[in-house]
XYZ file of C-alpha atoms in Angstrom:
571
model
C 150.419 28.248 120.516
C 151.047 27.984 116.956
C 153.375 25.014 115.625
C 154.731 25.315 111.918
C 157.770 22.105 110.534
C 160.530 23.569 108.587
C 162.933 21.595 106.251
C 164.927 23.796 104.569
C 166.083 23.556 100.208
C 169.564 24.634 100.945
C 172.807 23.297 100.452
C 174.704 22.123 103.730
C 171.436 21.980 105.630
C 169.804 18.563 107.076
C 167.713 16.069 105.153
C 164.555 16.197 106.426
C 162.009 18.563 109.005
C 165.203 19.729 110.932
C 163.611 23.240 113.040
C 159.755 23.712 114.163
C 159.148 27.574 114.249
C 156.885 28.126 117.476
C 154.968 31.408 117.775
C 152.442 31.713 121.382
C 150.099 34.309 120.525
C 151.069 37.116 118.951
C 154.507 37.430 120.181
C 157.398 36.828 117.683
C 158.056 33.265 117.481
C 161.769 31.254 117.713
C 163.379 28.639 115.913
C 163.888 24.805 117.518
C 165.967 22.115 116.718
C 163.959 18.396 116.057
C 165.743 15.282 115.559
C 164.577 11.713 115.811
C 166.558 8.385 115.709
C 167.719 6.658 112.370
C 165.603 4.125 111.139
C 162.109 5.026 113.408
C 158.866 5.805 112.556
C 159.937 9.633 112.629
C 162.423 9.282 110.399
C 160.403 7.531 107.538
C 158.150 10.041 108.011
C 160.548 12.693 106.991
C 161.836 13.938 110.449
C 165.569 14.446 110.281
C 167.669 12.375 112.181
C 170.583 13.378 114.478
C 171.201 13.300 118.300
C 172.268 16.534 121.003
C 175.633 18.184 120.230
C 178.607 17.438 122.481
C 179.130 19.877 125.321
C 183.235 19.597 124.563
C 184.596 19.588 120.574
C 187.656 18.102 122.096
C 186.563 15.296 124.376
C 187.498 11.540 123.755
C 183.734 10.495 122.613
C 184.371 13.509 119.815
C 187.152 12.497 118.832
C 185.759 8.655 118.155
C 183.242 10.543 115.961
C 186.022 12.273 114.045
C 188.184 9.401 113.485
C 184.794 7.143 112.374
C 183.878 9.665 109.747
C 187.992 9.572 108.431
C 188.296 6.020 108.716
C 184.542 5.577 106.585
C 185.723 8.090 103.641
C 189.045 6.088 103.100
C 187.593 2.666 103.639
C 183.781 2.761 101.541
C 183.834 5.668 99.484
C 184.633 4.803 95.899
C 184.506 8.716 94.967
C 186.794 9.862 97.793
C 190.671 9.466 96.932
C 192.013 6.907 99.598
C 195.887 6.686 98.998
C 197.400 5.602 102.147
C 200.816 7.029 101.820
C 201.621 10.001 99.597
C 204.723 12.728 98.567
C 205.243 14.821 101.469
C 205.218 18.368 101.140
C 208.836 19.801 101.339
C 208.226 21.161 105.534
C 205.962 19.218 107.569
C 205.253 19.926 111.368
C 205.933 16.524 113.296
C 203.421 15.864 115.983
C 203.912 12.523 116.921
C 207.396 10.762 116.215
C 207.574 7.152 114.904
C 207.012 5.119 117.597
C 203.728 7.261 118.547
C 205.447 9.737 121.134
C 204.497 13.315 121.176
C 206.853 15.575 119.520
C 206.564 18.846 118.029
C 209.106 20.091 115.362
C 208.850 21.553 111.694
C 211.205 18.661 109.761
C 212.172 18.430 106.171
C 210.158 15.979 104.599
C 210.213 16.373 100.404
C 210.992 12.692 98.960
C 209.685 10.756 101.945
C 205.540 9.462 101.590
C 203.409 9.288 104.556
C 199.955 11.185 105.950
C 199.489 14.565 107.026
C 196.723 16.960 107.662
C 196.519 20.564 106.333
C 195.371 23.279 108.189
C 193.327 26.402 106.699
C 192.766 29.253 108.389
C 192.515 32.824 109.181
C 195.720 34.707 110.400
C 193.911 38.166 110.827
C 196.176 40.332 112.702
C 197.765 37.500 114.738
C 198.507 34.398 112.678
C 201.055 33.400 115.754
C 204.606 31.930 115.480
C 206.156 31.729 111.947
C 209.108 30.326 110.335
C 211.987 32.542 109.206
C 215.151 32.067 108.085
C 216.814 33.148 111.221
C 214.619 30.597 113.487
C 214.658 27.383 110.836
C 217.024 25.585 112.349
C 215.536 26.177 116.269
C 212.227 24.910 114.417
C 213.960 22.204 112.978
C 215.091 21.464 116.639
C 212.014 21.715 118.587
C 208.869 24.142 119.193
C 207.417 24.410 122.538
C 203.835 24.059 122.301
C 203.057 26.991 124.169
C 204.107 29.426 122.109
C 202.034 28.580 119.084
C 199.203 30.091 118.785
C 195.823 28.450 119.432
C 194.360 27.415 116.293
C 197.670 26.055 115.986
C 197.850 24.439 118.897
C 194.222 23.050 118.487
C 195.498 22.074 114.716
C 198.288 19.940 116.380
C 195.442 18.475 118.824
C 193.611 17.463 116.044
C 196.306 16.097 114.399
C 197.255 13.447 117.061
C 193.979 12.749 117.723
C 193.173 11.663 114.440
C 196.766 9.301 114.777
C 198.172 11.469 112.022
C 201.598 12.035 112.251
C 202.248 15.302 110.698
C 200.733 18.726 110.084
C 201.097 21.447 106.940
C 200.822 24.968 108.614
C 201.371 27.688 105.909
C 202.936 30.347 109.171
C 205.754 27.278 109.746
C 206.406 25.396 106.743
C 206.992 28.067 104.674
C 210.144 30.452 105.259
C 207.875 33.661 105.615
C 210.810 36.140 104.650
C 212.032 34.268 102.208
C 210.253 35.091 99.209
C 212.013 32.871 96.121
C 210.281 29.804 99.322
C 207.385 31.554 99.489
C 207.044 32.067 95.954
C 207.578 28.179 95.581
C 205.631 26.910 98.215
C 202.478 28.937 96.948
C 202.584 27.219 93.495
C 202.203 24.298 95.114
C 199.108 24.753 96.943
C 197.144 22.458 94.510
C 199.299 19.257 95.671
C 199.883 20.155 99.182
C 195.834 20.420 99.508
C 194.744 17.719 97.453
C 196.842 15.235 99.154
C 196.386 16.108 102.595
C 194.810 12.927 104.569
C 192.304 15.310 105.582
C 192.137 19.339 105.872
C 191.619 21.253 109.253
C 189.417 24.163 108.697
C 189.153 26.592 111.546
C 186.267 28.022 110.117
C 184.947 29.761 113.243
C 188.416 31.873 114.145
C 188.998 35.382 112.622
C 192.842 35.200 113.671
C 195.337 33.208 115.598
C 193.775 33.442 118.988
C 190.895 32.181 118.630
C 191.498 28.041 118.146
C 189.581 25.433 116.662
C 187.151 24.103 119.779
C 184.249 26.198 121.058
C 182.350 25.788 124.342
C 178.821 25.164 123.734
C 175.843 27.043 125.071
C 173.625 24.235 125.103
C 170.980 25.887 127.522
C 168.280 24.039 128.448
C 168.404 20.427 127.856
C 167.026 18.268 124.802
C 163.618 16.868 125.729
C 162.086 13.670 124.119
C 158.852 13.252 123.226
C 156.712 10.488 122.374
C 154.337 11.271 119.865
C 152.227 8.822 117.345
C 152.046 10.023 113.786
C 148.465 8.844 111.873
C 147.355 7.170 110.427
C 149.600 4.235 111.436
C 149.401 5.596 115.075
C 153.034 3.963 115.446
C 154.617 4.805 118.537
C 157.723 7.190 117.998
C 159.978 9.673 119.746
C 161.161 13.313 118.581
C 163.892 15.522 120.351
C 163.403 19.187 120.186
C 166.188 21.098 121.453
C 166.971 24.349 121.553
C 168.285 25.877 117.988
C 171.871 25.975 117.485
C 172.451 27.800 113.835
C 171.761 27.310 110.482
C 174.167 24.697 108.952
C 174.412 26.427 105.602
C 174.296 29.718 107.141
C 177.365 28.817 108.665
C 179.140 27.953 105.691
C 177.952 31.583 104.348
C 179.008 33.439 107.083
C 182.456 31.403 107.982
C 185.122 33.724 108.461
C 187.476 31.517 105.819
C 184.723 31.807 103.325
C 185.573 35.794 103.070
C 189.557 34.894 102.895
C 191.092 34.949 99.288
C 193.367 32.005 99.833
C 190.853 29.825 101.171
C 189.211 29.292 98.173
C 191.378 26.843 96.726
C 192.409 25.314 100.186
C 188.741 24.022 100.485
C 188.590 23.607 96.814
C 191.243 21.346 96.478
C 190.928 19.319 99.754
C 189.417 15.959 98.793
C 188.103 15.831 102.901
C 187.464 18.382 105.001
C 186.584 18.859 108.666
C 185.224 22.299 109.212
C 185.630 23.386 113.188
C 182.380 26.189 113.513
C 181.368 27.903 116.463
C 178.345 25.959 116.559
C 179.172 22.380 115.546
C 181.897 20.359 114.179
C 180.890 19.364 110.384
C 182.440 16.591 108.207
C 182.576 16.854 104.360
C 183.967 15.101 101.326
C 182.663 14.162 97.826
C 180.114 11.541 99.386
C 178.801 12.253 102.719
C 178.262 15.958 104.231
C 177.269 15.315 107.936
C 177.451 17.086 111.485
C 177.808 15.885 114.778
C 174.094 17.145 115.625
C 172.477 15.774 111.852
C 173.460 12.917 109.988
C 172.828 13.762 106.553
C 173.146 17.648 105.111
C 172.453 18.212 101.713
C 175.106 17.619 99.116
C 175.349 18.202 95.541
C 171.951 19.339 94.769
C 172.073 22.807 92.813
C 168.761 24.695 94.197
C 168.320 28.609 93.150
C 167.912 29.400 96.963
C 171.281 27.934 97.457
C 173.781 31.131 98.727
C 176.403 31.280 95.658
C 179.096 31.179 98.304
C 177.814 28.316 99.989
C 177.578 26.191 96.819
C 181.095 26.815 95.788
C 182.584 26.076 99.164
C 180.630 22.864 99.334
C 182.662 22.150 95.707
C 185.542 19.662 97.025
C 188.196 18.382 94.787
C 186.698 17.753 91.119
C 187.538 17.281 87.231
C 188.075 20.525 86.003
C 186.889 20.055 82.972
C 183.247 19.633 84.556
C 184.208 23.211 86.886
C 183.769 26.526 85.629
C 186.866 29.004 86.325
C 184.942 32.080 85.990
C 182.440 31.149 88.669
C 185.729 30.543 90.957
C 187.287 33.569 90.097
C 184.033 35.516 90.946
C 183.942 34.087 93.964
C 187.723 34.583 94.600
C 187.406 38.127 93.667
C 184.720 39.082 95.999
C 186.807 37.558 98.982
C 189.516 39.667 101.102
C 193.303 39.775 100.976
C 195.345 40.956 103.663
C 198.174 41.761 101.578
C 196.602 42.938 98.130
C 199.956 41.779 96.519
C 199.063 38.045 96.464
C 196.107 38.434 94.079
C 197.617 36.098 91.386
C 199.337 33.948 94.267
C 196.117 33.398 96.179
C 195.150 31.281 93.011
C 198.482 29.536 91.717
C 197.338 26.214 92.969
C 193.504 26.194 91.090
C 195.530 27.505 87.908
C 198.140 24.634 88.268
C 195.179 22.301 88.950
C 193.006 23.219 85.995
C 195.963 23.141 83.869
C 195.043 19.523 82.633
C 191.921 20.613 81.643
C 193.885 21.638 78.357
C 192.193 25.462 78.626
C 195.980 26.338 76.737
C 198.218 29.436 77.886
C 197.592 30.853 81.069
C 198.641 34.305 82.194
C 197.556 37.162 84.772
C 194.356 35.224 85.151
C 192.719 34.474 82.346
C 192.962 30.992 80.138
C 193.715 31.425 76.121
C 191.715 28.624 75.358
C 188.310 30.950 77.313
C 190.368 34.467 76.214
C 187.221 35.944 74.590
C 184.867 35.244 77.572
C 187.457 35.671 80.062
C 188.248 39.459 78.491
C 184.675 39.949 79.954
C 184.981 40.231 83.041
C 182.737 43.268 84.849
C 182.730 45.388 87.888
C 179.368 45.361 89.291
C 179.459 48.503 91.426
C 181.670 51.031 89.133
C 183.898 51.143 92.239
C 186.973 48.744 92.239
C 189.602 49.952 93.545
C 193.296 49.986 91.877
C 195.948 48.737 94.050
C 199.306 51.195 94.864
C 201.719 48.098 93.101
C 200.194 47.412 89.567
C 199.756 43.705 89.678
C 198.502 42.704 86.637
C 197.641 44.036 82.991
C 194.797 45.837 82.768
C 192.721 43.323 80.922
C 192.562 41.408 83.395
C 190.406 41.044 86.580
C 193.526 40.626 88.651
C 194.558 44.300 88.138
C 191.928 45.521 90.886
C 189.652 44.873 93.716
C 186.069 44.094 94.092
C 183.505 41.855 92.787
C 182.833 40.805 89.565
C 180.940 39.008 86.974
C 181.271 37.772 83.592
C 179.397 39.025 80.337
C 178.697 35.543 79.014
C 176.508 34.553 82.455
C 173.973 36.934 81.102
C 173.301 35.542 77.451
C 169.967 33.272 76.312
C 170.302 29.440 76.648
C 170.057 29.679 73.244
C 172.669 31.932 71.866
C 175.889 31.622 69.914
C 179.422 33.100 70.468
C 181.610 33.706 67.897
C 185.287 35.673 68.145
C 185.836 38.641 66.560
C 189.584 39.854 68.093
C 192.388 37.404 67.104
C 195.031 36.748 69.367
C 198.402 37.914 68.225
C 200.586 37.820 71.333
C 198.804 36.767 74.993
C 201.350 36.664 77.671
C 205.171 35.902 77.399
C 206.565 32.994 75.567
C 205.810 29.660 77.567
C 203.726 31.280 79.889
C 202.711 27.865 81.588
C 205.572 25.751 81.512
C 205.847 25.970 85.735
C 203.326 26.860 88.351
C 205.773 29.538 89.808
C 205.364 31.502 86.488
C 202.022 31.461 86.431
C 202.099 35.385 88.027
C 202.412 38.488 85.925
C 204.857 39.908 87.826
C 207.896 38.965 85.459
C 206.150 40.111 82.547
C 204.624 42.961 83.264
C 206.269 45.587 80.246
C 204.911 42.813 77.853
C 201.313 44.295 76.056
C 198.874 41.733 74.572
C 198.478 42.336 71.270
C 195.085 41.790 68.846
C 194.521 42.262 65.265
C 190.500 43.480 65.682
C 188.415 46.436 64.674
C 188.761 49.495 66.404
C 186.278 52.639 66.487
C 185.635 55.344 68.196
C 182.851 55.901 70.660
C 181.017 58.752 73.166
C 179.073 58.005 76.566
C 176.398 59.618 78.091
C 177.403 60.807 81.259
C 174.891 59.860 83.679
C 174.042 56.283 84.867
C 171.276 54.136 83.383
C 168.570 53.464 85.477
C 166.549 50.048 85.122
C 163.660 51.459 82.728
C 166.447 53.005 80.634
C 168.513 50.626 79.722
C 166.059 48.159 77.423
C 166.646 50.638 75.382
C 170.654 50.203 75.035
C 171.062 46.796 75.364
C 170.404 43.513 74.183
C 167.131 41.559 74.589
C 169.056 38.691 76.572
C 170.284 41.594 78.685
C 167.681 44.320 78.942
C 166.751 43.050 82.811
C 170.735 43.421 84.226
C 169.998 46.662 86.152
C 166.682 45.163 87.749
C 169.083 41.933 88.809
C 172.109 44.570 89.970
C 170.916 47.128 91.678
C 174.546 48.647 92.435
C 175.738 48.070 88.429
C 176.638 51.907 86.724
C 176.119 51.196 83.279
C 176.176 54.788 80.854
C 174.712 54.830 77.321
C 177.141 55.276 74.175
C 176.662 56.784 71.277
C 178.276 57.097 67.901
C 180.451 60.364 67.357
C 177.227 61.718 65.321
C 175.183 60.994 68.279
C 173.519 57.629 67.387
C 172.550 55.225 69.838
C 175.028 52.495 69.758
C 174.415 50.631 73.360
C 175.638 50.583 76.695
C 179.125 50.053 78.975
C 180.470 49.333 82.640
C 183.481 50.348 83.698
C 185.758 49.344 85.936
C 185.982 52.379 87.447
C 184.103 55.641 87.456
C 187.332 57.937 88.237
C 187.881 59.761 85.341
C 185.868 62.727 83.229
C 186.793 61.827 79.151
C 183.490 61.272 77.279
C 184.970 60.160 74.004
C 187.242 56.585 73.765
C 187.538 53.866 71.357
C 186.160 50.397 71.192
C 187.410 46.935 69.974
C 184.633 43.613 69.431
C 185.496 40.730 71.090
C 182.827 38.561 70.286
C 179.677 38.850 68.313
C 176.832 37.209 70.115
C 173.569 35.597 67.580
C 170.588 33.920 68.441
C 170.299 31.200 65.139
C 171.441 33.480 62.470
C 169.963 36.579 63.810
C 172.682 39.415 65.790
C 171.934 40.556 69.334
C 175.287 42.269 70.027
C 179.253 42.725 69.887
C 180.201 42.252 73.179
C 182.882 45.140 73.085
C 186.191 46.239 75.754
C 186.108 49.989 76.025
C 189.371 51.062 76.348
C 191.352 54.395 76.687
C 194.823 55.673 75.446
C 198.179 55.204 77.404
C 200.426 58.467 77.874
C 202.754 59.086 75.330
C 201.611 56.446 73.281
C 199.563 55.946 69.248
C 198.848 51.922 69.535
C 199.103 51.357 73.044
C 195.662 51.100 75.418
C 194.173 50.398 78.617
C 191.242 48.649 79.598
C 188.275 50.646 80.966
C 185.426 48.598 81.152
C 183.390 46.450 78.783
C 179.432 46.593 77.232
C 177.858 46.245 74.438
C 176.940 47.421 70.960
C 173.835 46.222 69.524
C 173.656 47.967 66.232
C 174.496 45.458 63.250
C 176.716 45.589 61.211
C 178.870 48.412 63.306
C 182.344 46.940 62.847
C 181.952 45.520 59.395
C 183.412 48.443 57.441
C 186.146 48.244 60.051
C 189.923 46.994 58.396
C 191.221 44.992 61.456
C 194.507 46.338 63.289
C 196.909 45.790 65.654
C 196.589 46.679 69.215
C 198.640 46.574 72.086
C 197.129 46.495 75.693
C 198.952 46.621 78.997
């Protein structure tokens, strides 16, 4: 019998030796849990501490745990906002009346201040009773529990049992066929988040059905050991138990974490209470903890650390210190059931990075990060266009799949400096209200740059890894060993030249020749490395209007400079 301690680097995962892998023999070995109590010899020896998981989510001793680790975050952590009473949303579900009573009714709540709890969660393809114009006023009435559905009806559970009085539920406090309510109510997803009491996340449940409290399998039972450690030979005790999931590998693998609109719902939360299939986790801005381990890692930013998994662990923070474009990568590699709320999906981060002073925002992108926002780049070829054109081309909004940005790829050490200057970028006043913040309203209106434009040719087969040093930049020459699935093609002057390299957006289309505008020139000191260029292609019918079609770069010197800048319109 081999015996070998694990404590694992990752975000979300205990402090401390948390799993011994056991192997007898040969055979393939298996993962168990260890624990020891706070303060004992274990523990200062590294072991993590934590005690056996509750056979019921929803018993009264869980519920003591849930309301200890609420009523700690409001009363002792400085970092953690703690306002007792805040605006009410506009709808709230009532769970509990005033004088404590059970009650269940969706009530009109906009000027009043009080607590509530938000729920996020997956509708799938039952997301349960919802709120319509023709059933308001029964809401408004009463709702039997019964027919809500069961992450609902966990939600409302959850809700009393915390001694919270109401509860935000996106299917009943907004008016689901009424889109100028919808419309509003999803620009406001920044305050309704950020000032929940505390946010229900049914972060086990694919859809409606499937609740917020999961049986446990606990199997055999926890067995305690006494053990001395040397060389103090102080008598201890360890638990092993048998291994119930990575923490952080439930994070990863959470069904919200694949949902576009739960992005900013964790994201803005400032306290969260995550409901898993294989534990019940707490998290806010100081403390990260689990009924089974008492401290998970927080805040630590390790290179083993999933992406997703970092930026869900991200709660409410200055956006000044946040990046948008590692949010919107994230965003865009998550699923919409209706591909139509693309823009919607993030109306509440845009309204809450607004005071970060980024200037205009429109379809997406920021003015004030407009020449490394234009950069945005498929990294499969393969994103698909939606039937209803959402958004202008230029931006990542106007399809689906995952991206990345140009700018994560340049040396530490490099410069940026902007070539295109903006003439026009989104209607007048673009950001004067959240609820036209979407492109919808605007969308005959081109952005318009005065910049060099040339014409260019492609190779037309992919790049390979050992090809592409050859194209590109020196900051850049490793992308296709780091992204296996990018298509990047050479291009070439119209005499043939080699010029560099671009990805596009799409690979559905058979011209070889287009023309190219400079964004940015990128320099290391005073010496070039590259233009960081947007390909584009001609619109139908049109001289000076163009389309996006994917970006790259050109790494000969000097290219543009004999170039008179022009105006040019892209939808």
């Amino acid at each position: 019998m081999h015996l070998f301690t694990w404590a694992s680097p990752e975000e979300g995962d205990p402090v401390g030796i948390s799993r011994i892998f056991l192997r007898l023999g040969k055979e393939v070995g298996k993962f168990i849990d260890v624990f020891t109590e706070e303060n004992s010899p274990a523990a200062k020896l590294g072991f993590a501490v934590g005690k056996d998981l509750e056979q019921d989510p929803a018993s009264n001793s869980s519920f003591m745990q849930y309301r200890k680790w609420l009523s700690d975050c409001v009363e002792h952590h400085v970092s953690c906002p703690g306002d007792p009473l805040v605006a009410l949303p506009r709808r709230l579900l009532e769970v509990s009346a005033e004088d404590g009573t059970e009650c269940l009714r969706v009530t009109r709540s906009e000027g009043l201040h009080g607590q509530y709890t938000a729920l996020s969660h997956c509708w799938g393809t039952f997301g349960g009773l919802e709120t319509k114009k023709t059933t308001l006023r029964d809401h408004i009435r009463g709702i039997k529990i019964a027919d809500l559905s069961k992450t609902v009806r966990d939600a409302v559970c959850i809700t009393r049992g915390l001694k919270i009085r109401y509860l935000w539920v996106d299917t009943l406090c907004i008016i689901q066929d009424d889109v100028d309510d919808w419309k509003q109510e999803s620009s406001r997803m920044d305050s309704i988040y950020h000032l929940a009491h505390v946010t229900i996340a049914a972060s086990g449940a694919v859809n409606g059905n499937q609740g917020c409290f999961y049986e446990r399998d606990t199997g055999l039972s926890p067995v305690t050991v006494p053990i001395t450690f040397p060389p103090s030979k102080e008598l201890t005790s360890i638990t092993f138990k048998m291994h119930s999931g990575s923490v952080s590998g439930g994070f990863t693998h959470s069904p919200l974490n694949g949902r576009g609109w739960c992005l900013q719902e964790s994201f803005l939360s400032r306290r969260i209470i995550h409901f898993r299939r294989d534990r019940v986790v707490w998290q806010c801005k100081e403390c990260l903890t689990s009924e089974d381990y008492k401290v998970l890692r927080q805040s630590r930013r390790s290179s083993q650390t999933n992406r997703a998994t970092q930026t869900q662990l991200q709660l409410f923070q200055d956006p000044s210190t946040m990046s948008w474009f590692s949010l919107i990568e994230e965003y865009a590699r998550r699923n919409l059931t209706h591909p139509a709320d693309k823009l919607y999906g993030i109306a509440g981060l845009a309204s809450f990075f607004k005071t970060s002073s980024k200037g205009n925002y429109y379809a997406g992108l920021w003015q004030g990060r407009f020449h490394k926002g234009l950069l945005w780049m498929s990294l499969s070829g393969q994103m698909i266009r939606p039937m209803e054109e959402r958004a202008p081309s230029w931006s990542w909004a106007a399809l689906d799949g995952a991206i990345n940005h140009l700018h994560n790829y340049e040396a530490e050490n490099s410069m940026t400096y902007p070539i295109a200057e903006i003439v026009r970028f989104g209607p007048p006043e673009s950001i004067l209200e959240p609820a036209r913040l979407l492109y919808e309203e605007y969308n005959d209106d081109p952005m318009s740059l005065r910049v060099p434009l040339k014409w260019i040719k492609r190779l037309d087969h992919t790049l390979v890894a050992s090809e592409f040093a050859n194209f590109s930049s020196e900051a850049l020459k490793d992308l296709l060993y780091d992204h296996h699935d990018l298509q990047c093609h050479a291009l070439f002057t119209t005499g043939d030249d080699h010029l560099g390299w671009v990805a596009f957006d799409q690979e559905s289309f058979s011209e070889e020749s287009f023309t190219c505008i400079p964004v940015n020139v990128v320099k290391k000191g005073k010496t070039f490395q590259a233009y960081n260029v947007m390909v584009l292609g001609f619109v139908d019918g049109s001289e000076d209007h163009y389309r996006r079609l994917g970006v790259g770069e050109i790494t000969r010197d000097g290219w543009f400079g004999d170039t008179m800048k022009r105006l040019v319109f892209i939808i």
